[in-house]
PDB file of C-alpha atoms and ligand atoms in Angstrom:
ATOM      1  CA  MET A   1      98.414  94.675  73.311  1.00 93.00           C
ATOM      2  CA  ARG A   2      97.284  91.226  72.165  1.00 96.00           C
ATOM      3  CA  LEU A   3      98.874  88.390  74.026  1.00 96.00           C
ATOM      4  CA  ILE A   4      98.773  84.635  74.442  1.00 97.00           C
ATOM      5  CA  PHE A   5      99.876  82.851  77.591  1.00 96.00           C
ATOM      6  CA  LEU A   6     101.131  79.306  77.112  1.00 97.00           C
ATOM      7  CA  GLY A   7     102.022  76.807  79.820  1.00 95.00           C
ATOM      8  CA  PRO A   8     100.723  73.673  81.534  1.00 95.00           C
ATOM      9  CA  PRO A   9      97.845  73.690  84.031  1.00 93.00           C
ATOM     10  CA  GLY A  10      99.042  75.254  87.286  1.00 91.00           C
ATOM     11  CA  ALA A  11     101.889  77.201  85.635  1.00 94.00           C
ATOM     12  CA  GLY A  12     100.412  80.507  86.822  1.00 92.00           C
ATOM     13  CA  LYS A  13      98.880  81.726  83.541  1.00 93.00           C
ATOM     14  CA  GLY A  14      95.643  82.804  85.229  1.00 91.00           C
ATOM     15  CA  THR A  15      97.443  84.577  88.084  1.00 92.00           C
ATOM     16  CA  GLN A  16      99.737  86.490  85.725  1.00 95.00           C
ATOM     17  CA  ALA A  17      96.918  87.287  83.290  1.00 94.00           C
ATOM     18  CA  LYS A  18      94.878  88.832  86.140  1.00 92.00           C
ATOM     19  CA  LEU A  19      97.810  90.995  87.271  1.00 93.00           C
ATOM     20  CA  LEU A  20      98.528  92.202  83.725  1.00 92.00           C
ATOM     21  CA  THR A  21      94.854  92.940  83.171  1.00 93.00           C
ATOM     22  CA  GLU A  22      95.092  95.573  85.910  1.00 89.00           C
ATOM     23  CA  LYS A  23      98.418  96.914  84.660  1.00 87.00           C
ATOM     24  CA  TYR A  24      97.393  97.311  81.012  1.00 90.00           C
ATOM     25  CA  GLY A  25      93.617  97.734  81.292  1.00 93.00           C
ATOM     26  CA  ILE A  26      92.886  94.905  78.869  1.00 95.00           C
ATOM     27  CA  PRO A  27      90.709  91.851  79.633  1.00 97.00           C
ATOM     28  CA  GLN A  28      91.840  88.308  80.376  1.00 97.00           C
ATOM     29  CA  LEU A  29      90.055  85.893  78.047  1.00 97.00           C
ATOM     30  CA  SER A  30      90.157  82.528  79.769  1.00 96.00           C
ATOM     31  CA  THR A  31      88.382  79.847  77.757  1.00 97.00           C
ATOM     32  CA  GLY A  32      88.301  77.728  80.943  1.00 95.00           C
ATOM     33  CA  ASP A  33      86.422  80.518  82.785  1.00 95.00           C
ATOM     34  CA  MET A  34      84.081  81.033  79.822  1.00 96.00           C
ATOM     35  CA  LEU A  35      83.319  77.313  79.648  1.00 97.00           C
ATOM     36  CA  ARG A  36      82.787  77.082  83.429  1.00 96.00           C
ATOM     37  CA  ALA A  37      80.352  80.040  83.154  1.00 96.00           C
ATOM     38  CA  ALA A  38      78.522  78.209  80.340  1.00 96.00           C
ATOM     39  CA  VAL A  39      78.327  75.050  82.500  1.00 96.00           C
ATOM     40  CA  ALA A  40      77.017  77.054  85.483  1.00 96.00           C
ATOM     41  CA  ALA A  41      74.436  78.792  83.285  1.00 97.00           C
ATOM     42  CA  GLY A  42      73.334  75.448  81.800  1.00 96.00           C
ATOM     43  CA  THR A  43      73.671  76.649  78.188  1.00 96.00           C
ATOM     44  CA  ASP A  44      73.887  74.191  75.271  1.00 94.00           C
ATOM     45  CA  VAL A  45      77.654  74.659  75.106  1.00 93.00           C
ATOM     46  CA  GLY A  46      77.889  74.132  78.872  1.00 95.00           C
ATOM     47  CA  LYS A  47      75.917  70.910  78.699  1.00 95.00           C
ATOM     48  CA  ARG A  48      78.159  69.585  75.911  1.00 93.00           C
ATOM     49  CA  ALA A  49      81.379  70.634  77.673  1.00 95.00           C
ATOM     50  CA  LYS A  50      80.779  69.558  81.284  1.00 96.00           C
ATOM     51  CA  ALA A  51      81.609  65.839  81.156  1.00 95.00           C
ATOM     52  CA  VAL A  52      84.639  66.441  78.941  1.00 96.00           C
ATOM     53  CA  MET A  53      85.971  69.110  81.322  1.00 96.00           C
ATOM     54  CA  ASP A  54      85.356  66.996  84.426  1.00 95.00           C
ATOM     55  CA  ALA A  55      87.416  64.206  82.841  1.00 95.00           C
ATOM     56  CA  GLY A  56      90.294  66.623  82.225  1.00 95.00           C
ATOM     57  CA  GLN A  57      90.013  66.344  78.441  1.00 96.00           C
ATOM     58  CA  LEU A  58      89.786  69.104  75.867  1.00 97.00           C
ATOM     59  CA  VAL A  59      86.454  70.297  74.511  1.00 97.00           C
ATOM     60  CA  SER A  60      86.140  70.506  70.736  1.00 96.00           C
ATOM     61  CA  ASP A  61      88.132  73.083  68.789  1.00 96.00           C
ATOM     62  CA  ALA A  62      84.934  74.276  67.086  1.00 95.00           C
ATOM     63  CA  ILE A  63      83.337  75.263  70.417  1.00 95.00           C
ATOM     64  CA  VAL A  64      86.300  77.229  71.758  1.00 97.00           C
ATOM     65  CA  ASN A  65      87.124  78.861  68.417  1.00 97.00           C
ATOM     66  CA  GLU A  66      83.602  80.225  68.239  1.00 95.00           C
ATOM     67  CA  ILE A  67      83.464  81.528  71.809  1.00 95.00           C
ATOM     68  CA  VAL A  68      86.852  83.257  71.441  1.00 97.00           C
ATOM     69  CA  SER A  69      85.963  84.801  68.075  1.00 97.00           C
ATOM     70  CA  ASP A  70      82.726  86.214  69.514  1.00 95.00           C
ATOM     71  CA  ARG A  71      84.400  87.447  72.699  1.00 96.00           C
ATOM     72  CA  ILE A  72      87.116  89.347  70.791  1.00 97.00           C
ATOM     73  CA  ASP A  73      84.381  91.408  69.131  1.00 96.00           C
ATOM     74  CA  SER A  74      83.318  92.872  72.499  1.00 96.00           C
ATOM     75  CA  PRO A  75      84.116  96.584  72.937  1.00 96.00           C
ATOM     76  CA  ASP A  76      86.372  95.908  75.951  1.00 96.00           C
ATOM     77  CA  CYS A  77      88.757  93.976  73.660  1.00 97.00           C
ATOM     78  CA  ALA A  78      89.294  96.943  71.334  1.00 94.00           C
ATOM     79  CA  ARG A  79      92.609  97.883  73.010  1.00 93.00           C
ATOM     80  CA  GLY A  80      93.782  94.296  73.312  1.00 96.00           C
ATOM     81  CA  PHE A  81      93.364  91.137  75.367  1.00 97.00           C
ATOM     82  CA  ILE A  82      95.243  88.330  77.073  1.00 97.00           C
ATOM     83  CA  LEU A  83      94.327  84.838  75.910  1.00 97.00           C
ATOM     84  CA  ASP A  84      94.689  82.407  78.809  1.00 96.00           C
ATOM     85  CA  GLY A  85      94.172  78.720  78.013  1.00 96.00           C
ATOM     86  CA  TYR A  86      93.579  79.276  74.284  1.00 98.00           C
ATOM     87  CA  PRO A  87      94.812  78.156  71.798  1.00 98.00           C
ATOM     88  CA  ARG A  88      95.465  74.694  73.193  1.00 97.00           C
ATOM     89  CA  THR A  89      95.969  72.712  69.985  1.00 98.00           C
ATOM     90  CA  VAL A  90      97.727  73.458  66.696  1.00 97.00           C
ATOM     91  CA  PRO A  91      94.375  73.504  64.821  1.00 98.00           C
ATOM     92  CA  GLN A  92      93.132  76.096  67.365  1.00 98.00           C
ATOM     93  CA  ALA A  93      96.249  78.203  66.726  1.00 98.00           C
ATOM     94  CA  GLU A  94      95.634  77.984  62.977  1.00 97.00           C
ATOM     95  CA  ALA A  95      91.993  78.932  63.500  1.00 98.00           C
ATOM     96  CA  LEU A  96      93.056  81.867  65.675  1.00 98.00           C
ATOM     97  CA  ASP A  97      95.385  83.113  62.921  1.00 97.00           C
ATOM     98  CA  GLN A  98      92.414  83.144  60.552  1.00 98.00           C
ATOM     99  CA  ILE A  99      90.062  84.705  63.095  1.00 97.00           C
ATOM    100  CA  LEU A 100      92.509  87.551  63.790  1.00 98.00           C
ATOM    101  CA  ALA A 101      93.324  88.056  60.100  1.00 97.00           C
ATOM    102  CA  GLY A 102      89.591  88.251  59.379  1.00 97.00           C
ATOM    103  CA  LYS A 103      89.256  91.011  61.970  1.00 97.00           C
ATOM    104  CA  GLY A 104      92.372  92.800  60.663  1.00 97.00           C
ATOM    105  CA  ILE A 105      94.360  92.416  63.902  1.00 96.00           C
ATOM    106  CA  ALA A 106      97.522  90.543  64.949  1.00 95.00           C
ATOM    107  CA  LEU A 107      99.211  89.149  68.054  1.00 96.00           C
ATOM    108  CA  ASP A 108     101.964  91.165  69.740  1.00 94.00           C
ATOM    109  CA  ALA A 109     103.534  88.367  71.776  1.00 95.00           C
ATOM    110  CA  VAL A 110     103.217  84.787  72.972  1.00 97.00           C
ATOM    111  CA  VAL A 111     104.562  84.231  76.479  1.00 97.00           C
ATOM    112  CA  GLU A 112     105.308  80.701  77.629  1.00 97.00           C
ATOM    113  CA  LEU A 113     105.625  79.976  81.361  1.00 96.00           C
ATOM    114  CA  LYS A 114     108.132  77.160  81.839  1.00 95.00           C
ATOM    115  CA  VAL A 115     107.646  75.119  85.008  1.00 94.00           C
ATOM    116  CA  ASP A 116     108.908  71.976  86.651  1.00 91.00           C
ATOM    117  CA  GLU A 117     106.105  69.414  86.212  1.00 85.00           C
ATOM    118  CA  ASP A 118     106.611  67.901  89.684  1.00 85.00           C
ATOM    119  CA  ALA A 119     105.676  71.272  91.183  1.00 88.00           C
ATOM    120  CA  LEU A 120     102.379  71.424  89.330  1.00 92.00           C
ATOM    121  CA  VAL A 121     100.563  68.776  91.340  1.00 90.00           C
ATOM    122  CA  ARG A 122     101.642  70.535  94.568  1.00 89.00           C
ATOM    123  CA  ARG A 123     100.396  73.862  93.173  1.00 87.00           C
ATOM    124  CA  MET A 124      97.038  72.295  92.315  1.00 89.00           C
ATOM    125  CA  GLU A 125      96.773  70.850  95.862  1.00 91.00           C
ATOM    126  CA  ASN A 126      97.639  74.273  97.350  1.00 91.00           C
ATOM    127  CA  ARG A 127      95.032  75.947  95.166  1.00 89.00           C
ATOM    128  CA  VAL A 128      92.410  73.460  96.408  1.00 93.00           C
ATOM    129  CA  ALA A 129      93.422  74.030 100.067  1.00 94.00           C
ATOM    130  CA  GLU A 130      93.336  77.842  99.663  1.00 94.00           C
ATOM    131  CA  THR A 131      89.944  77.718  97.949  1.00 94.00           C
ATOM    132  CA  ILE A 132      88.490  75.557 100.730  1.00 95.00           C
ATOM    133  CA  ALA A 133      90.020  77.818 103.424  1.00 96.00           C
ATOM    134  CA  ALA A 134      88.438  80.854 101.740  1.00 95.00           C
ATOM    135  CA  GLY A 135      85.049  79.110 101.696  1.00 95.00           C
ATOM    136  CA  GLY A 136      85.060  78.867  97.890  1.00 94.00           C
ATOM    137  CA  THR A 137      84.030  76.079  95.540  1.00 92.00           C
ATOM    138  CA  VAL A 138      86.765  73.750  94.308  1.00 93.00           C
ATOM    139  CA  ARG A 139      86.933  73.235  90.542  1.00 90.00           C
ATOM    140  CA  SER A 140      85.505  69.837  89.623  1.00 91.00           C
ATOM    141  CA  ASP A 141      88.650  69.092  87.561  1.00 93.00           C
ATOM    142  CA  ASP A 142      91.052  69.969  90.413  1.00 91.00           C
ATOM    143  CA  ASN A 143      91.511  66.404  91.644  1.00 91.00           C
ATOM    144  CA  PRO A 144      94.545  64.145  91.116  1.00 90.00           C
ATOM    145  CA  GLU A 145      92.972  61.980  88.410  1.00 92.00           C
ATOM    146  CA  ALA A 146      91.599  64.787  86.227  1.00 93.00           C
ATOM    147  CA  PHE A 147      94.733  66.857  86.796  1.00 93.00           C
ATOM    148  CA  LYS A 148      96.944  64.012  85.516  1.00 93.00           C
ATOM    149  CA  ARG A 149      94.753  63.802  82.435  1.00 95.00           C
ATOM    150  CA  ARG A 150      95.006  67.595  81.940  1.00 95.00           C
ATOM    151  CA  LEU A 151      98.808  67.321  82.056  1.00 94.00           C
ATOM    152  CA  THR A 152      98.763  64.513  79.483  1.00 95.00           C
ATOM    153  CA  GLU A 153      96.488  66.564  77.233  1.00 96.00           C
ATOM    154  CA  TYR A 154      98.927  69.449  77.614  1.00 96.00           C
ATOM    155  CA  ARG A 155     101.979  67.362  76.710  1.00 96.00           C
ATOM    156  CA  GLU A 156     100.322  65.744  73.707  1.00 97.00           C
ATOM    157  CA  LYS A 157      98.265  68.569  72.249  1.00 97.00           C
ATOM    158  CA  THR A 158      99.379  71.931  73.634  1.00 97.00           C
ATOM    159  CA  ALA A 159     103.162  71.643  74.023  1.00 96.00           C
ATOM    160  CA  PRO A 160     103.605  71.557  70.190  1.00 97.00           C
ATOM    161  CA  LEU A 161     102.376  75.169  70.162  1.00 97.00           C
ATOM    162  CA  SER A 162     105.812  76.285  71.412  1.00 96.00           C
ATOM    163  CA  ASN A 163     107.312  75.301  68.072  1.00 96.00           C
ATOM    164  CA  TYR A 164     104.346  76.741  66.205  1.00 97.00           C
ATOM    165  CA  TYR A 165     104.845  80.178  67.758  1.00 97.00           C
ATOM    166  CA  ALA A 166     108.650  79.966  67.823  1.00 96.00           C
ATOM    167  CA  SER A 167     108.496  79.736  64.044  1.00 95.00           C
ATOM    168  CA  THR A 168     106.578  83.036  63.928  1.00 92.00           C
ATOM    169  CA  GLY A 169     109.287  84.742  66.011  1.00 92.00           C
ATOM    170  CA  LYS A 170     106.712  85.789  68.631  1.00 93.00           C
ATOM    171  CA  LEU A 171     107.476  83.218  71.350  1.00 96.00           C
ATOM    172  CA  GLN A 172     109.068  84.458  74.579  1.00 96.00           C
ATOM    173  CA  THR A 173     109.887  82.107  77.451  1.00 96.00           C
ATOM    174  CA  VAL A 174     109.699  82.992  81.130  1.00 97.00           C
ATOM    175  CA  ASP A 175     110.781  80.986  84.182  1.00 96.00           C
ATOM    176  CA  GLY A 176     107.427  80.261  85.830  1.00 94.00           C
ATOM    177  CA  MET A 177     109.113  78.767  88.904  1.00 93.00           C
ATOM    178  CA  ALA A 178     110.238  82.209  90.109  1.00 94.00           C
ATOM    179  CA  ASN A 179     108.010  84.069  92.584  1.00 93.00           C
ATOM    180  CA  VAL A 180     104.864  85.773  91.293  1.00 94.00           C
ATOM    181  CA  ASP A 181     106.299  89.340  91.347  1.00 95.00           C
ATOM    182  CA  LYS A 182     109.461  88.305  89.532  1.00 96.00           C
ATOM    183  CA  VAL A 183     107.450  86.511  86.836  1.00 96.00           C
ATOM    184  CA  THR A 184     105.208  89.581  86.409  1.00 94.00           C
ATOM    185  CA  ALA A 185     108.245  91.866  86.111  1.00 94.00           C
ATOM    186  CA  GLU A 186     109.849  89.601  83.536  1.00 95.00           C
ATOM    187  CA  ILE A 187     106.666  89.502  81.454  1.00 95.00           C
ATOM    188  CA  ALA A 188     106.287  93.298  81.707  1.00 93.00           C
ATOM    189  CA  GLY A 189     109.860  93.647  80.400  1.00 93.00           C
ATOM    190  CA  ILE A 190     109.021  91.435  77.420  1.00 92.00           C
ATOM    191  CA  LEU A 191     105.875  93.409  76.660  1.00 91.00           C
ATOM    192  CA  GLU A 192     107.686  96.722  76.720  1.00 88.00           C
ATOM    193  CA  ASN A 193     109.863  95.449  73.866  1.00 85.00           C
ATOM    194  CA  ALA A 194     107.033  93.741  71.949  1.00 79.00           C
TER     195      ALA A 194
HETATM  196  P1  AMP B 201      91.525  75.839  82.280  1.00 78.10           P
HETATM  197  O1  AMP B 201      90.699  76.684  83.202  1.00 78.10           O
HETATM  198  O2  AMP B 201      92.232  76.656  81.226  1.00 78.10           O
HETATM  199  O3  AMP B 201      92.446  74.914  83.017  1.00 78.10           O
HETATM  200  O4  AMP B 201      90.500  74.908  81.466  1.00 78.10           O
HETATM  201  C1  AMP B 201      89.685  73.983  82.124  1.00 78.10           C
HETATM  202  C2  AMP B 201      89.115  72.979  81.137  1.00 78.10           C
HETATM  203  O5  AMP B 201      88.318  73.667  80.148  1.00 78.10           O
HETATM  204  C3  AMP B 201      90.144  72.218  80.322  1.00 78.10           C
HETATM  205  O6  AMP B 201      90.666  71.083  81.000  1.00 78.10           O
HETATM  206  C4  AMP B 201      89.332  71.829  79.096  1.00 78.10           C
HETATM  207  O7  AMP B 201      88.433  70.777  79.379  1.00 78.10           O
HETATM  208  C5  AMP B 201      88.482  73.079  78.868  1.00 78.10           C
HETATM  209  N1  AMP B 201      89.186  74.064  78.004  1.00 78.10           N
HETATM  210  C6  AMP B 201      89.595  75.321  78.349  1.00 78.10           C
HETATM  211  N2  AMP B 201      90.178  75.929  77.310  1.00 78.10           N
HETATM  212  C7  AMP B 201      90.149  75.044  76.272  1.00 78.10           C
HETATM  213  C8  AMP B 201      90.620  75.080  74.933  1.00 78.10           C
HETATM  214  N3  AMP B 201      91.245  76.149  74.433  1.00 78.10           N
HETATM  215  N4  AMP B 201      90.402  73.980  74.162  1.00 78.10           N
HETATM  216  C9  AMP B 201      89.770  72.900  74.640  1.00 78.10           C
HETATM  217  N5  AMP B 201      89.322  72.781  75.901  1.00 78.10           N
HETATM  218  C10 AMP B 201      89.497  73.849  76.721  1.00 78.10           C
END
């Protein structure tokens, strides 16, 4: 099962990807998590990406295309994977098509979580409060200014992917405003038919 999750920041892509990872035994490939790991490890990629991420902007297509292509080659991706936060631009989607074709594999479905934008800022604030309450570290781009920028980046660069994948017949839309269990059940229903 090879899947893409689309949706704005705070739509619940990460939460749903984690739940489906357990259900299907396939890994969640979050480019955001991979980049944050690179920043924490102080790698070259991490050093190049940090300021861009903190400002809520997108890192270059070349960087993310390469890390995703390499990651897909790992043995744990042999049975499939869930891409969370990638592709985020039409050129990334085109690159992904080529990457997958080169490896002789194809996507099974693209699931878009539709949410009310006003709710997203509240979700981000809740996530920050929960992280602090649990004694965790708050993401450096989870602040109102960077979050606004992330939403703008989404509208301008990522939202066009809906049309891109609709034209392939693989796009499925889910109401991301429903509760977590309902969203998971709806996605599971889509995947059973994929
Ligand atoms: P996320 O955890 O998906 O919200 O991503 C956090 C940040 O990582 C984004 O705001 C971008 O700066 C960067 N990022 C993650 N995925 C991508 C991607 N596919 N293309 C460009 N930048 C990305």
